[in-house]
């Protein structure tokens, strides 16, 4: 437990990021339980202002024996990259998420999710992300987010 908590810390120059304060408390599926056996997550903004997450993939995210289920990896990328667009000021939902799974991700490991908002054109916001540990890349993703019309936003809020 201590190791997990230590590894979940940010880096110098990172600021803790309060996701519920921005989007409400609805993100329980991935980041809502900081003590359970599925995901444990902490969000930060790095020195460039980009959203970064530290994520522990627990035993209940298992797919291939001893390794994370692809769907669990997709769930994390969906939330982090969607939230990255919100953190950049765009009220969106994810329209398309394309993932390259590069290496099996061992369970009970804390990895880092990097994100970058790369383009905004009309309602379409492009976000890129990857899951890494040191120089090991586990997954890379391109995410197309679509801003919600005001009326739909009101219905959700
Ligand atoms: C303050 C209160 C708020 C509270 C709110 C809290 C929310 C808290 C969020 C937290 C942060 C997120 C973290 C989790 C992220 C998810 O998990 S979101 C859930 C998963 N996503 C969904 O369920 C989305 C379901 N899909 C939809 O709702 C609709 O299809 C969409 C995406 C809103 C688009 O529908 P639409 O508004 O009718 O837009 P439409 O006119 O079809 O398309 C607009 C443009 O986007 C393009 N486009 C649309 N979809 C696609 C697609 N899939 N592929 C490619 N292009 C597309 C169209 O081609 C079109 O392009 P142009 O013709 O303008 O060049």
Coordinates of C-alpha atoms and ligand atoms in Angstrom, one line a residue:
X1 CA 0.0 0.0 0.0
X2 CA 2.8 2.4 0.9
X3 CA 4.6 1.7 -2.4
X4 CA 1.4 2.4 -4.3
X5 CA 0.8 5.6 -2.5
X6 CA 4.4 6.7 -3.1
X7 CA 4.2 5.8 -6.8
X8 CA 0.9 7.7 -7.2
X9 CA 2.6 11.0 -6.3
X10 CA 3.2 13.5 -9.0
X11 CA 6.4 15.0 -10.3
X12 CA 7.9 18.3 -9.3
X13 CA 6.1 21.1 -11.2
X14 CA 2.8 19.1 -11.3
X15 CA -0.3 20.4 -9.7
X16 CA -3.1 18.1 -8.4
X17 CA -6.2 18.3 -10.6
X18 CA -9.7 18.0 -9.1
X19 CA -11.8 16.3 -11.8
X20 CA -15.1 16.3 -9.9
X21 CA -14.8 20.0 -9.3
X22 CA -14.7 20.4 -13.1
X23 CA -17.2 17.8 -14.4
X24 CA -19.1 16.7 -11.3
X25 CA -19.0 13.4 -9.5
X26 CA -20.2 11.2 -12.5
X27 CA -16.8 9.7 -13.3
X28 CA -17.1 6.8 -10.8
X29 CA -16.6 4.0 -13.3
X30 CA -12.9 4.6 -13.6
X31 CA -11.6 7.1 -11.1
X32 CA -14.3 7.0 -8.4
X33 CA -12.7 4.5 -6.0
X34 CA -9.3 5.3 -4.7
X35 CA -9.0 2.3 -2.4
X36 CA -10.6 -0.5 -4.4
X37 CA -9.1 -3.4 -6.4
X38 CA -10.0 -2.0 -9.9
X39 CA -8.4 1.3 -10.7
X40 CA -6.8 3.8 -8.4
X41 CA -6.2 7.1 -10.1
X42 CA -4.8 10.6 -9.4
X43 CA -5.0 13.5 -11.8
X44 CA -2.4 16.3 -12.2
X45 CA -1.6 19.1 -14.6
X46 CA 2.0 18.9 -15.7
X47 CA 4.2 22.0 -16.0
X48 CA 2.9 22.6 -19.5
X49 CA -0.7 22.5 -18.2
X50 CA -1.5 19.2 -19.8
X51 CA -3.6 16.6 -17.9
X52 CA -1.6 13.7 -16.6
X53 CA -2.9 10.7 -14.6
X54 CA -1.2 8.2 -12.4
X55 CA -3.1 5.0 -12.6
X56 CA -2.8 1.7 -10.7
X57 CA -4.4 -1.2 -12.6
X58 CA -5.6 -3.6 -9.8
X59 CA -6.4 -7.3 -9.9
X60 CA -10.0 -6.7 -11.0
X61 CA -8.9 -5.2 -14.3
X62 CA -7.4 -8.5 -15.4
X63 CA -7.7 -9.7 -18.9
X64 CA -4.8 -11.9 -20.1
X65 CA -3.5 -13.7 -16.9
X66 CA -1.6 -11.2 -14.8
X67 CA -2.2 -8.4 -17.2
X68 CA -4.8 -5.6 -17.8
X69 CA -7.9 -6.3 -19.9
X70 CA -7.9 -4.2 -23.1
X71 CA -11.3 -2.8 -22.1
X72 CA -9.9 -1.6 -18.9
X73 CA -7.1 0.2 -20.8
X74 CA -9.8 1.7 -23.1
X75 CA -11.9 2.9 -20.2
X76 CA -8.9 4.7 -18.7
X77 CA -8.0 6.3 -22.0
X78 CA -11.6 7.3 -22.7
X79 CA -11.8 9.1 -19.3
X80 CA -8.4 10.7 -19.3
X81 CA -8.5 11.9 -22.9
X82 CA -12.1 13.1 -22.6
X83 CA -11.3 14.9 -19.4
X84 CA -8.2 16.4 -21.0
X85 CA -10.5 18.2 -23.5
X86 CA -12.7 19.4 -20.6
X87 CA -9.6 20.6 -18.8
X88 CA -8.7 22.6 -21.9
X89 CA -12.1 24.3 -21.8
X90 CA -14.2 22.1 -24.2
X91 CA -17.5 20.6 -22.9
X92 CA -17.4 17.3 -24.9
X93 CA -18.2 13.7 -25.1
X94 CA -15.9 11.2 -26.8
X95 CA -17.1 10.4 -30.4
X96 CA -14.2 8.2 -31.5
X97 CA -11.4 6.5 -29.7
X98 CA -8.7 4.6 -31.6
X99 CA -6.2 2.6 -29.5
X100 CA -3.0 0.8 -30.3
X101 CA -2.2 -1.8 -27.6
X102 CA 1.6 -1.9 -27.8
X103 CA 2.6 -4.1 -24.8
X104 CA 0.8 -6.2 -22.2
X105 CA 0.3 -4.1 -19.1
X106 CA 1.2 -6.0 -15.9
X107 CA -1.4 -5.8 -13.1
X108 CA -0.7 -4.0 -9.8
X109 CA 1.6 -1.5 -11.6
X110 CA 1.3 2.3 -11.5
X111 CA 1.6 3.7 -14.9
X112 CA 1.3 7.2 -16.3
X113 CA -1.2 8.5 -18.8
X114 CA -0.1 11.5 -20.8
X115 CA -2.5 13.6 -22.8
X116 CA -2.3 16.4 -25.4
X117 CA -5.0 18.4 -27.0
X118 CA -3.7 18.6 -30.5
X119 CA -6.4 20.4 -32.5
X120 CA -9.7 22.1 -32.3
X121 CA -11.8 22.6 -35.4
X122 CA -15.5 23.6 -35.0
X123 CA -17.0 21.0 -32.6
X124 CA -14.2 18.5 -33.2
X125 CA -11.4 18.4 -30.6
X126 CA -8.5 16.0 -31.2
X127 CA -6.7 14.6 -28.2
X128 CA -3.8 12.2 -28.2
X129 CA -2.7 10.1 -25.3
X130 CA -0.5 7.2 -24.2
X131 CA 0.0 5.0 -21.3
X132 CA 3.7 4.6 -20.3
X133 CA 6.0 3.5 -17.6
X134 CA 9.5 5.0 -18.1
X135 CA 10.3 4.4 -21.7
X136 CA 7.9 1.5 -22.0
X137 CA 4.7 2.4 -24.1
X138 CA 1.8 0.2 -23.2
X139 CA -0.9 1.9 -25.4
X140 CA -1.3 4.9 -27.6
X141 CA -4.6 6.5 -28.5
X142 CA -6.2 9.1 -30.8
X143 CA -9.4 10.5 -29.5
X144 CA -12.0 12.6 -31.3
X145 CA -14.1 14.6 -28.9
X146 CA -17.3 16.5 -30.0
X147 CA -18.5 19.5 -28.1
X148 CA -22.1 19.2 -26.9
X149 CA -24.7 21.8 -27.9
X150 CA -25.8 24.0 -25.0
X151 CA -29.2 22.3 -24.7
X152 CA -27.7 18.8 -24.4
X153 CA -25.3 20.0 -21.8
X154 CA -28.2 21.4 -19.8
X155 CA -29.9 18.0 -19.9
X156 CA -26.8 16.3 -18.6
X157 CA -26.0 18.9 -15.9
Ligands
LIG1 C1 -21.9 21.2 -17.0 C2 -22.8 20.1 -17.2 C3 -22.3 19.0 -18.1 C4 -22.3 17.7 -17.4 C5 -21.6 16.7 -18.3 C6 -20.6 16.0 -17.7 C7 -19.8 15.1 -18.7 C8 -18.6 14.6 -18.0 C9 -17.6 14.2 -19.0 C10 -16.3 13.9 -18.4 C11 -15.2 13.8 -19.3 C12 -15.4 12.7 -20.3 C13 -14.8 11.4 -19.8 C14 -15.6 10.3 -20.3 C15 -15.8 10.4 -21.8 C16 -16.9 9.5 -22.2 O1 -16.9 8.3 -21.9 S1 -18.2 10.2 -23.1 C17 -19.2 8.8 -23.3 C18 -19.0 8.0 -24.5 N1 -19.4 8.8 -25.6 C19 -20.7 8.8 -26.0 O2 -21.5 8.1 -25.4 C20 -21.0 9.7 -27.1 C21 -22.3 9.2 -27.9 N2 -22.4 10.0 -29.1 C22 -23.1 11.1 -29.1 O3 -23.6 11.6 -28.1 C23 -23.2 11.8 -30.5 O4 -22.9 10.9 -31.5 C24 -22.1 13.0 -30.6 C25 -20.7 12.5 -30.4 C26 -22.4 14.1 -29.5 C27 -22.2 13.6 -32.0 O5 -23.6 13.8 -32.3 P1 -24.1 15.2 -32.8 O6 -24.1 16.2 -31.7 O7 -25.4 14.9 -33.5 O8 -23.0 15.6 -33.8 P2 -23.0 15.5 -35.4 O9 -23.7 16.6 -36.0 O10 -23.4 14.1 -35.8 O11 -21.4 15.6 -35.7 C28 -20.7 16.8 -35.5 C29 -19.4 16.7 -36.2 O12 -18.6 15.6 -35.5 C30 -18.4 14.6 -36.4 N3 -18.5 13.3 -35.7 C31 -19.5 13.0 -34.8 N4 -19.3 11.8 -34.3 C32 -18.2 11.3 -34.9 C33 -17.5 10.1 -34.8 N5 -17.9 9.1 -34.0 N6 -16.4 9.9 -35.6 C34 -16.0 10.9 -36.4 N7 -16.6 12.1 -36.5 C35 -17.7 12.3 -35.8 C36 -19.4 14.7 -37.5 O13 -18.9 14.1 -38.7 C37 -19.6 16.1 -37.6 O14 -18.5 16.7 -38.4 P3 -18.7 17.9 -39.4 O15 -19.8 17.5 -40.3 O16 -19.2 19.1 -38.5 O17 -17.4 18.2 -40.0

